[in-house]
CSV table of C-alpha atoms in Angstrom, one decimal:
chain,number,residue,atom,x,y,z
S,1,UNK,CA,-16.1,-19.0,-1.6
S,2,UNK,CA,-16.0,-16.8,-4.7
S,3,UNK,CA,-12.7,-15.1,-5.7
S,4,UNK,CA,-12.1,-11.4,-5.6
S,5,UNK,CA,-13.4,-9.4,-8.6
S,6,UNK,CA,-11.4,-10.3,-11.7
S,7,UNK,CA,-9.7,-8.0,-14.2
S,8,UNK,CA,-9.5,-10.9,-16.6
S,9,UNK,CA,-8.8,-9.6,-20.1
S,10,UNK,CA,-7.2,-6.4,-19.0
S,11,UNK,CA,-3.7,-6.1,-20.5
S,12,UNK,CA,-1.1,-4.1,-18.6
S,13,UNK,CA,2.4,-3.2,-19.7
S,14,UNK,CA,4.6,-2.3,-16.7
S,15,UNK,CA,8.0,-0.6,-16.9
S,16,UNK,CA,9.7,-1.9,-13.8
S,17,UNK,CA,10.9,0.5,-11.2
S,18,UNK,CA,11.0,0.3,-7.4
S,19,UNK,CA,8.4,0.3,-4.6
S,20,UNK,CA,5.0,1.6,-5.6
S,21,UNK,CA,5.1,0.7,-9.3
S,22,UNK,CA,5.8,-3.0,-8.7
S,23,UNK,CA,3.3,-3.0,-5.9
S,24,UNK,CA,0.6,-1.7,-8.3
S,25,UNK,CA,1.7,-4.2,-10.9
S,26,UNK,CA,1.4,-7.0,-8.4
S,27,UNK,CA,-2.0,-5.9,-7.3
S,28,UNK,CA,-3.3,-5.7,-10.8
S,29,UNK,CA,-1.9,-9.1,-11.6
S,30,UNK,CA,-3.4,-10.5,-8.4
S,31,UNK,CA,-6.8,-9.1,-9.5
S,32,UNK,CA,-6.5,-11.1,-12.7
S,33,UNK,CA,-5.0,-8.6,-15.2
S,34,UNK,CA,-2.6,-9.9,-17.8
S,35,UNK,CA,0.5,-7.9,-16.7
S,36,UNK,CA,3.8,-8.0,-18.6
S,37,UNK,CA,6.7,-6.3,-17.0
S,38,UNK,CA,9.6,-4.7,-18.9
S,39,UNK,CA,13.1,-4.6,-17.5
S,40,UNK,CA,16.5,-3.5,-18.6
S,41,UNK,CA,18.6,-6.4,-19.8
S,42,UNK,CA,20.6,-7.8,-16.9
S,43,UNK,CA,19.0,-5.5,-14.4
S,44,UNK,CA,18.4,-7.0,-10.9
S,45,UNK,CA,14.7,-7.8,-10.3
S,46,UNK,CA,13.0,-5.6,-7.7
S,47,UNK,CA,10.8,-7.0,-5.1
S,48,UNK,CA,7.1,-7.8,-5.8
S,49,UNK,CA,7.4,-9.1,-9.3
S,50,UNK,CA,7.0,-12.9,-8.7
S,51,UNK,CA,3.4,-13.1,-9.9
S,52,UNK,CA,4.0,-11.9,-13.5
S,53,UNK,CA,6.5,-12.5,-16.3
S,54,UNK,CA,9.3,-10.1,-17.1
S,55,UNK,CA,10.6,-9.4,-20.6
S,56,UNK,CA,14.0,-7.8,-21.0
S,57,UNK,CA,14.1,-4.9,-23.5
S,58,UNK,CA,16.9,-2.4,-24.2
S,59,UNK,CA,14.5,0.5,-24.8
S,60,UNK,CA,17.5,2.8,-25.4
S,61,UNK,CA,18.0,0.9,-28.7
S,62,UNK,CA,15.8,1.5,-31.8
S,63,UNK,CA,14.9,-2.2,-31.8
S,64,UNK,CA,14.0,-2.3,-28.1
S,65,UNK,CA,12.0,0.9,-28.3
S,66,UNK,CA,10.0,-0.5,-31.3
S,67,UNK,CA,9.3,-3.7,-29.5
S,68,UNK,CA,8.0,-1.7,-26.5
S,69,UNK,CA,5.8,0.5,-28.7
S,70,UNK,CA,4.3,-2.6,-30.4
S,71,UNK,CA,3.5,-4.1,-27.0
S,72,UNK,CA,1.9,-0.8,-25.9
S,73,UNK,CA,-0.1,-0.7,-29.2
S,74,UNK,CA,-2.3,-3.5,-27.9
S,75,UNK,CA,-2.6,-3.0,-24.2
S,76,UNK,CA,-5.1,-1.2,-22.0
S,77,UNK,CA,-2.8,0.2,-19.4
S,78,UNK,CA,0.8,1.3,-19.2
S,79,UNK,CA,2.4,2.1,-15.9
S,80,UNK,CA,5.9,3.6,-15.3
S,81,UNK,CA,7.7,5.0,-12.3
S,82,UNK,CA,10.7,6.9,-13.7
S,83,UNK,CA,11.6,10.6,-13.0
S,84,UNK,CA,9.7,13.2,-15.1
S,85,UNK,CA,11.1,13.3,-18.7
S,86,UNK,CA,12.8,9.9,-18.7
S,87,UNK,CA,10.1,8.1,-20.8
S,88,UNK,CA,9.9,11.1,-23.2
S,89,UNK,CA,13.7,10.9,-23.8
S,90,UNK,CA,13.3,7.2,-24.6
S,91,UNK,CA,10.6,8.0,-27.1
S,92,UNK,CA,8.0,6.2,-25.0
S,93,UNK,CA,6.3,9.1,-23.4
S,94,UNK,CA,2.5,9.6,-23.4
S,95,UNK,CA,2.4,11.5,-26.7
S,96,UNK,CA,4.5,8.8,-28.4
S,97,UNK,CA,2.5,5.9,-27.2
S,98,UNK,CA,-1.0,7.4,-27.2
S,99,UNK,CA,-0.7,8.7,-30.7
S,100,UNK,CA,-0.6,5.0,-31.7
S,101,UNK,CA,-3.1,3.8,-29.1
S,102,UNK,CA,-5.5,6.6,-27.9
S,103,UNK,CA,-7.4,4.2,-25.7
S,104,UNK,CA,-4.4,3.6,-23.6
S,105,UNK,CA,-4.4,4.6,-19.9
S,106,UNK,CA,-0.9,5.8,-19.2
S,107,UNK,CA,-0.2,5.8,-15.4
S,108,UNK,CA,2.8,7.8,-14.2
S,109,UNK,CA,4.0,6.9,-10.7
S,110,UNK,CA,6.4,9.3,-9.0
S,111,UNK,CA,7.0,10.7,-5.5
S,112,UNK,CA,6.8,14.4,-6.2
S,113,UNK,CA,4.7,14.3,-9.3
S,114,UNK,CA,5.3,15.5,-12.8
S,115,UNK,CA,5.5,19.2,-11.9
S,116,UNK,CA,6.2,21.4,-8.9
S,117,UNK,CA,9.5,22.7,-7.4
S,118,UNK,CA,10.6,19.2,-6.2
S,119,UNK,CA,9.6,17.2,-9.3
S,120,UNK,CA,13.1,17.0,-10.7
S,121,UNK,CA,14.7,15.9,-7.5
S,122,UNK,CA,15.3,12.6,-5.8
S,123,UNK,CA,13.2,11.4,-2.8
S,124,UNK,CA,11.9,8.3,-1.0
S,125,UNK,CA,8.9,7.4,1.1
S,126,UNK,CA,10.3,9.1,4.2
S,127,UNK,CA,10.6,12.4,2.3
S,128,UNK,CA,7.2,12.3,0.8
S,129,UNK,CA,5.4,11.6,4.0
S,130,UNK,CA,7.5,14.2,5.9
S,131,UNK,CA,6.3,17.2,3.9
S,132,UNK,CA,2.7,16.2,4.1
S,133,UNK,CA,2.5,16.3,7.9
S,134,UNK,CA,1.9,12.5,8.1
S,135,UNK,CA,5.3,11.6,9.5
S,136,UNK,CA,5.1,14.3,12.2
S,137,UNK,CA,2.3,12.5,14.0
S,138,UNK,CA,4.1,9.1,14.0
S,139,UNK,CA,5.6,10.0,17.3
S,140,UNK,CA,5.0,10.2,21.0
S,141,UNK,CA,4.9,13.6,22.6
S,142,UNK,CA,8.4,15.0,22.6
S,143,UNK,CA,9.7,12.0,20.7
S,144,UNK,CA,11.3,11.7,17.2
S,145,UNK,CA,8.9,10.8,14.4
S,146,UNK,CA,9.3,7.2,13.3
S,147,UNK,CA,8.5,5.9,9.8
S,148,UNK,CA,6.7,2.6,9.5
S,149,UNK,CA,9.0,1.0,6.8
S,150,UNK,CA,7.7,2.4,3.5
S,151,UNK,CA,4.1,1.2,3.9
S,152,UNK,CA,2.4,4.6,4.2
S,153,UNK,CA,3.9,6.5,1.3
S,154,UNK,CA,5.1,3.9,-1.3
S,155,UNK,CA,2.3,1.4,-1.0
S,156,UNK,CA,-0.7,3.1,0.7
S,157,UNK,CA,-0.4,6.5,-0.9
S,158,UNK,CA,1.5,5.4,-4.0
S,159,UNK,CA,0.7,1.9,-5.4
S,160,UNK,CA,-2.9,1.9,-4.1
S,161,UNK,CA,-3.4,5.4,-5.4
S,162,UNK,CA,-2.1,4.4,-8.8
S,163,UNK,CA,-4.4,1.3,-9.1
S,164,UNK,CA,-7.4,3.4,-7.9
S,165,UNK,CA,-6.6,6.0,-10.5
S,166,UNK,CA,-6.1,3.4,-13.3
S,167,UNK,CA,-9.5,1.8,-12.5
S,168,UNK,CA,-11.2,5.2,-12.5
S,169,UNK,CA,-9.6,6.0,-15.9
S,170,UNK,CA,-10.7,2.7,-17.3
S,171,UNK,CA,-14.3,3.4,-16.2
S,172,UNK,CA,-14.1,6.7,-17.9
S,173,UNK,CA,-12.7,5.1,-21.0
S,174,UNK,CA,-15.7,2.8,-21.2
S,175,UNK,CA,-17.9,5.8,-21.7
S,176,UNK,CA,-15.6,8.0,-23.8
S,177,UNK,CA,-13.5,5.5,-25.7
S,178,UNK,CA,-10.4,7.5,-24.9
S,179,UNK,CA,-7.7,6.8,-22.4
S,180,UNK,CA,-6.0,9.3,-20.1
S,181,UNK,CA,-2.6,10.2,-18.8
S,182,UNK,CA,-2.4,10.0,-15.0
S,183,UNK,CA,0.0,12.1,-12.9
S,184,UNK,CA,0.1,10.0,-9.7
S,185,UNK,CA,2.3,11.4,-6.9
S,186,UNK,CA,2.9,9.9,-3.5
S,187,UNK,CA,2.8,13.4,-2.0
S,188,UNK,CA,-0.8,13.8,-3.4
S,189,UNK,CA,-1.8,10.3,-2.1
S,190,UNK,CA,-0.3,10.9,1.3
S,191,UNK,CA,-2.0,14.3,1.6
S,192,UNK,CA,-5.3,12.7,0.7
S,193,UNK,CA,-4.8,10.2,3.5
S,194,UNK,CA,-4.5,13.0,6.0
S,195,UNK,CA,-8.0,14.3,5.1
S,196,UNK,CA,-9.6,13.3,8.5
S,197,UNK,CA,-6.7,14.9,10.4
S,198,UNK,CA,-7.2,18.2,8.5
S,199,UNK,CA,-10.9,18.1,9.1
S,200,UNK,CA,-10.4,17.4,12.8
S,201,UNK,CA,-7.8,20.2,13.0
S,202,UNK,CA,-10.2,22.7,11.4
S,203,UNK,CA,-12.8,21.8,14.1
S,204,UNK,CA,-10.2,22.3,16.9
S,205,UNK,CA,-10.2,18.6,17.6
S,206,UNK,CA,-6.7,17.8,16.5
S,207,UNK,CA,-3.5,19.4,17.8
S,208,UNK,CA,-0.2,19.9,15.8
S,209,UNK,CA,1.6,18.7,18.9
S,210,UNK,CA,2.4,15.1,18.1
S,211,UNK,CA,1.5,12.5,20.7
S,212,UNK,CA,-1.3,14.6,22.3
S,213,UNK,CA,-4.3,13.4,20.2
S,214,UNK,CA,-6.5,10.4,20.6
S,215,UNK,CA,-5.1,8.5,17.6
S,216,UNK,CA,-1.3,9.3,17.9
S,217,UNK,CA,-0.6,7.8,21.3
S,218,UNK,CA,-1.9,10.8,23.2
S,219,UNK,CA,-4.9,8.8,24.6
S,220,UNK,CA,-3.8,6.0,26.9
S,221,UNK,CA,-6.6,3.7,25.6
S,222,UNK,CA,-5.1,3.9,22.1
S,223,UNK,CA,-1.5,2.9,22.4
S,224,UNK,CA,1.0,0.0,22.6
S,225,UNK,CA,2.2,-1.4,25.9
S,226,UNK,CA,4.9,-3.8,27.1
S,227,UNK,CA,3.9,-7.0,28.9
S,228,UNK,CA,5.6,-9.2,31.5
S,229,UNK,CA,7.7,-11.1,28.9
S,230,UNK,CA,8.9,-8.1,26.9
S,231,UNK,CA,6.3,-8.6,24.2
S,232,UNK,CA,3.7,-5.9,23.4
S,233,UNK,CA,0.0,-5.5,23.0
S,234,UNK,CA,-1.9,-2.9,21.0
S,235,UNK,CA,-5.0,-1.3,22.6
S,236,UNK,CA,-7.6,0.6,20.6
S,237,UNK,CA,-10.5,0.9,23.0
S,238,UNK,CA,-11.8,4.2,21.7
S,239,UNK,CA,-15.5,3.8,22.3
S,240,UNK,CA,-17.0,3.7,25.8
S,241,UNK,CA,-18.3,0.2,25.7
S,242,UNK,CA,-15.0,-1.1,24.5
S,243,UNK,CA,-13.1,0.7,27.1
S,244,UNK,CA,-15.4,-0.7,29.8
S,245,UNK,CA,-14.7,-4.2,28.5
S,246,UNK,CA,-11.0,-3.4,28.6
S,247,UNK,CA,-11.1,-2.0,32.1
S,248,UNK,CA,-12.9,-5.2,33.3
S,249,UNK,CA,-10.3,-7.4,31.6
S,250,UNK,CA,-7.4,-5.5,33.1
S,251,UNK,CA,-9.0,-5.2,36.5
S,252,UNK,CA,-9.0,-1.4,36.4
S,253,UNK,CA,-11.1,0.8,38.8
S,254,UNK,CA,-14.5,1.0,37.1
S,255,UNK,CA,-14.5,4.7,37.9
S,256,UNK,CA,-12.2,5.2,34.9
S,257,UNK,CA,-15.1,4.7,32.5
S,258,UNK,CA,-16.5,8.0,33.5
S,259,UNK,CA,-13.4,10.1,33.4
S,260,UNK,CA,-11.3,8.6,30.7
S,261,UNK,CA,-11.8,11.5,28.3
S,262,UNK,CA,-10.2,14.0,30.6
S,263,UNK,CA,-6.7,14.6,29.3
S,264,UNK,CA,-5.6,15.8,32.7
S,265,UNK,CA,-6.2,12.3,34.0
S,266,UNK,CA,-4.4,10.5,31.0
S,267,UNK,CA,-1.0,10.2,32.7
S,268,UNK,CA,-2.6,8.4,35.7
S,269,UNK,CA,-4.8,6.2,33.5
S,270,UNK,CA,-1.7,5.3,31.4
S,271,UNK,CA,0.1,4.3,34.5
S,272,UNK,CA,-2.7,2.0,35.6
S,273,UNK,CA,-3.0,0.4,32.2
S,274,UNK,CA,0.8,-0.1,32.0
S,275,UNK,CA,1.0,-1.7,35.5
S,276,UNK,CA,-1.9,-4.0,34.8
S,277,UNK,CA,-0.4,-5.3,31.5
S,278,UNK,CA,2.9,-6.1,33.2
S,279,UNK,CA,1.2,-8.8,35.2
S,280,UNK,CA,0.9,-11.2,32.3
S,281,UNK,CA,2.8,-12.1,29.1
S,282,UNK,CA,1.7,-10.9,25.7
S,283,UNK,CA,0.2,-14.2,24.7
S,284,UNK,CA,-1.6,-14.6,28.0
S,285,UNK,CA,-3.3,-11.2,27.4
S,286,UNK,CA,-4.0,-12.1,23.8
S,287,UNK,CA,-5.7,-15.3,24.9
S,288,UNK,CA,-7.7,-13.5,27.6
S,289,UNK,CA,-8.9,-10.9,25.1
S,290,UNK,CA,-9.8,-13.3,22.3
S,291,UNK,CA,-13.5,-13.1,21.5
S,292,UNK,CA,-14.1,-9.9,23.5
S,293,UNK,CA,-14.7,-6.3,22.5
S,294,UNK,CA,-11.6,-5.1,24.5
S,295,UNK,CA,-9.8,-4.1,21.3
S,296,UNK,CA,-6.6,-5.6,22.7
S,297,UNK,CA,-4.4,-7.6,20.3
S,298,UNK,CA,-0.8,-8.9,20.3
S,299,UNK,CA,1.8,-7.1,18.4
S,300,UNK,CA,3.2,-9.8,16.1
S,301,UNK,CA,6.2,-9.9,13.9
S,302,UNK,CA,6.0,-11.0,10.3
S,303,UNK,CA,6.9,-14.6,11.0
S,304,UNK,CA,4.3,-14.8,13.8
S,305,UNK,CA,1.5,-13.2,11.8
S,306,UNK,CA,1.2,-16.2,9.6
S,307,UNK,CA,0.2,-18.3,12.6
S,308,UNK,CA,-2.5,-16.0,13.9
S,309,UNK,CA,-5.8,-17.8,13.9
S,310,UNK,CA,-7.7,-15.1,12.2
S,311,UNK,CA,-5.2,-14.6,9.4
S,312,UNK,CA,-5.0,-18.4,9.0
S,313,UNK,CA,-8.8,-18.7,8.8
S,314,UNK,CA,-8.9,-16.1,6.0
S,315,UNK,CA,-5.8,-17.5,4.3
S,316,UNK,CA,-4.4,-14.0,4.3
S,317,UNK,CA,-0.9,-15.3,3.9
S,318,UNK,CA,0.1,-18.2,1.7
S,319,UNK,CA,3.5,-20.0,1.4
S,320,UNK,CA,6.0,-18.1,-0.7
S,321,UNK,CA,6.8,-19.5,-4.2
S,322,UNK,CA,8.8,-22.6,-4.4
S,323,UNK,CA,12.3,-22.2,-3.3
S,324,UNK,CA,11.6,-19.2,-1.1
S,325,UNK,CA,11.1,-19.3,2.6
S,326,UNK,CA,8.3,-17.5,4.4
S,327,UNK,CA,4.9,-16.3,3.3
S,328,UNK,CA,3.3,-14.0,0.7
S,329,UNK,CA,0.1,-11.9,1.3
S,330,UNK,CA,-2.8,-13.3,-0.6
S,331,UNK,CA,-5.4,-10.8,-1.9
S,332,UNK,CA,-9.0,-11.4,-0.9
S,333,UNK,CA,-8.3,-13.8,1.9
S,334,UNK,CA,-6.5,-16.4,-0.2
S,335,UNK,CA,-9.1,-16.3,-3.0
S,336,UNK,CA,-7.1,-14.3,-5.5
S,337,UNK,CA,-7.7,-15.1,-9.1
S,338,UNK,CA,-4.0,-15.1,-9.6
S,339,UNK,CA,-3.2,-17.6,-6.8
S,340,UNK,CA,-1.7,-19.9,-9.5
S,341,UNK,CA,1.9,-19.5,-10.5
S,342,UNK,CA,2.8,-16.7,-12.9
S,343,UNK,CA,2.8,-17.6,-16.6
S,344,UNK,CA,6.1,-18.2,-18.3
S,345,UNK,CA,7.5,-15.4,-20.4
S,346,UNK,CA,7.0,-17.6,-23.5
S,347,UNK,CA,3.4,-18.2,-22.6
S,348,UNK,CA,2.8,-14.5,-21.9
S,349,UNK,CA,4.5,-13.3,-25.1
S,350,UNK,CA,2.5,-15.8,-27.1
S,351,UNK,CA,-0.7,-14.4,-25.6
S,352,UNK,CA,0.5,-10.9,-26.4
S,353,UNK,CA,1.2,-12.0,-30.0
S,354,UNK,CA,4.9,-11.6,-29.7
S,355,UNK,CA,7.9,-13.9,-29.6
S,356,UNK,CA,11.0,-13.6,-27.4
S,357,UNK,CA,13.0,-12.6,-30.5
S,358,UNK,CA,10.5,-11.2,-32.9
S,359,UNK,CA,8.6,-7.9,-33.1
S,360,UNK,CA,5.3,-8.9,-34.4
S,361,UNK,CA,2.3,-8.1,-32.1
S,362,UNK,CA,-1.0,-9.8,-32.6
S,363,UNK,CA,-4.4,-8.2,-32.8
S,364,UNK,CA,-6.0,-6.4,-29.9
S,365,UNK,CA,-7.9,-8.5,-27.4
């Protein structure tokens, strides 16, 4: 099978931060880009940097700043995730860098963005998704909203949004010859992800009361249920044919297929589904549903996910690097162009035309 599309030849300088920035750097490296990460001397390494080399530079010193500028002179993309104004105070802001390299795409990854009342303040994933309305609907009716780790804001609305913006800017640069400064904010990305909910709401098809809509556990045929062993299954039988298959599998009264869309009947339907699922264990239901259109799947933990037949067949998870337990997601069903180990720092700096102690940078690639 062919690998995922490759960004071979694209040179990315990443100033290491937390969360969405490293995720974007990991994704670009997995796509084949030549990513070199910059860290403060002695700083602890954040998660998600194992697939690319890290060079330590004291950018607060004149020598470290000059080395960083020389690296930026000959790269295509620079990404950073500091608070607004930090890179400018270091002498590495967009004006400083792009004056020397106008083709550079300068990606700025923050939670609140470069401007706005909250821009100077601290925040995390939970805060960004809270003010956009996204967190509100992660709850059952009358329940407390529950964040899903930091997957929605940091990675979906942050890191993915940054990579998408970078690729769009590179496409534009191919036509204009000039790079762009990108103000990428998690609040913007999260708001964009709520586009369908806003459209449904404008049509009167979405309620602001959490847990009352088809997709936020309001509908009994789109929810998570416990099984006989305490495990859980997820059900997403939205369309009529899929619900009919589910009703048959669970042994529900066939009459439910004609009245399932009546919210007044939802409590009764939920009770019937819940009672049926308590008759078997999670894995028994998963085996019974395998190969059907019931839209019933087991709720697996991270360790169990690696053993699921579908993920295994697609090589979606591969063993973690040597010396680490567990698994690492593999882009493109295990066919990532960066499935090989990350290059050493010496090898990377040689490609970039720099030494670990020198400041000379080679010609542009």
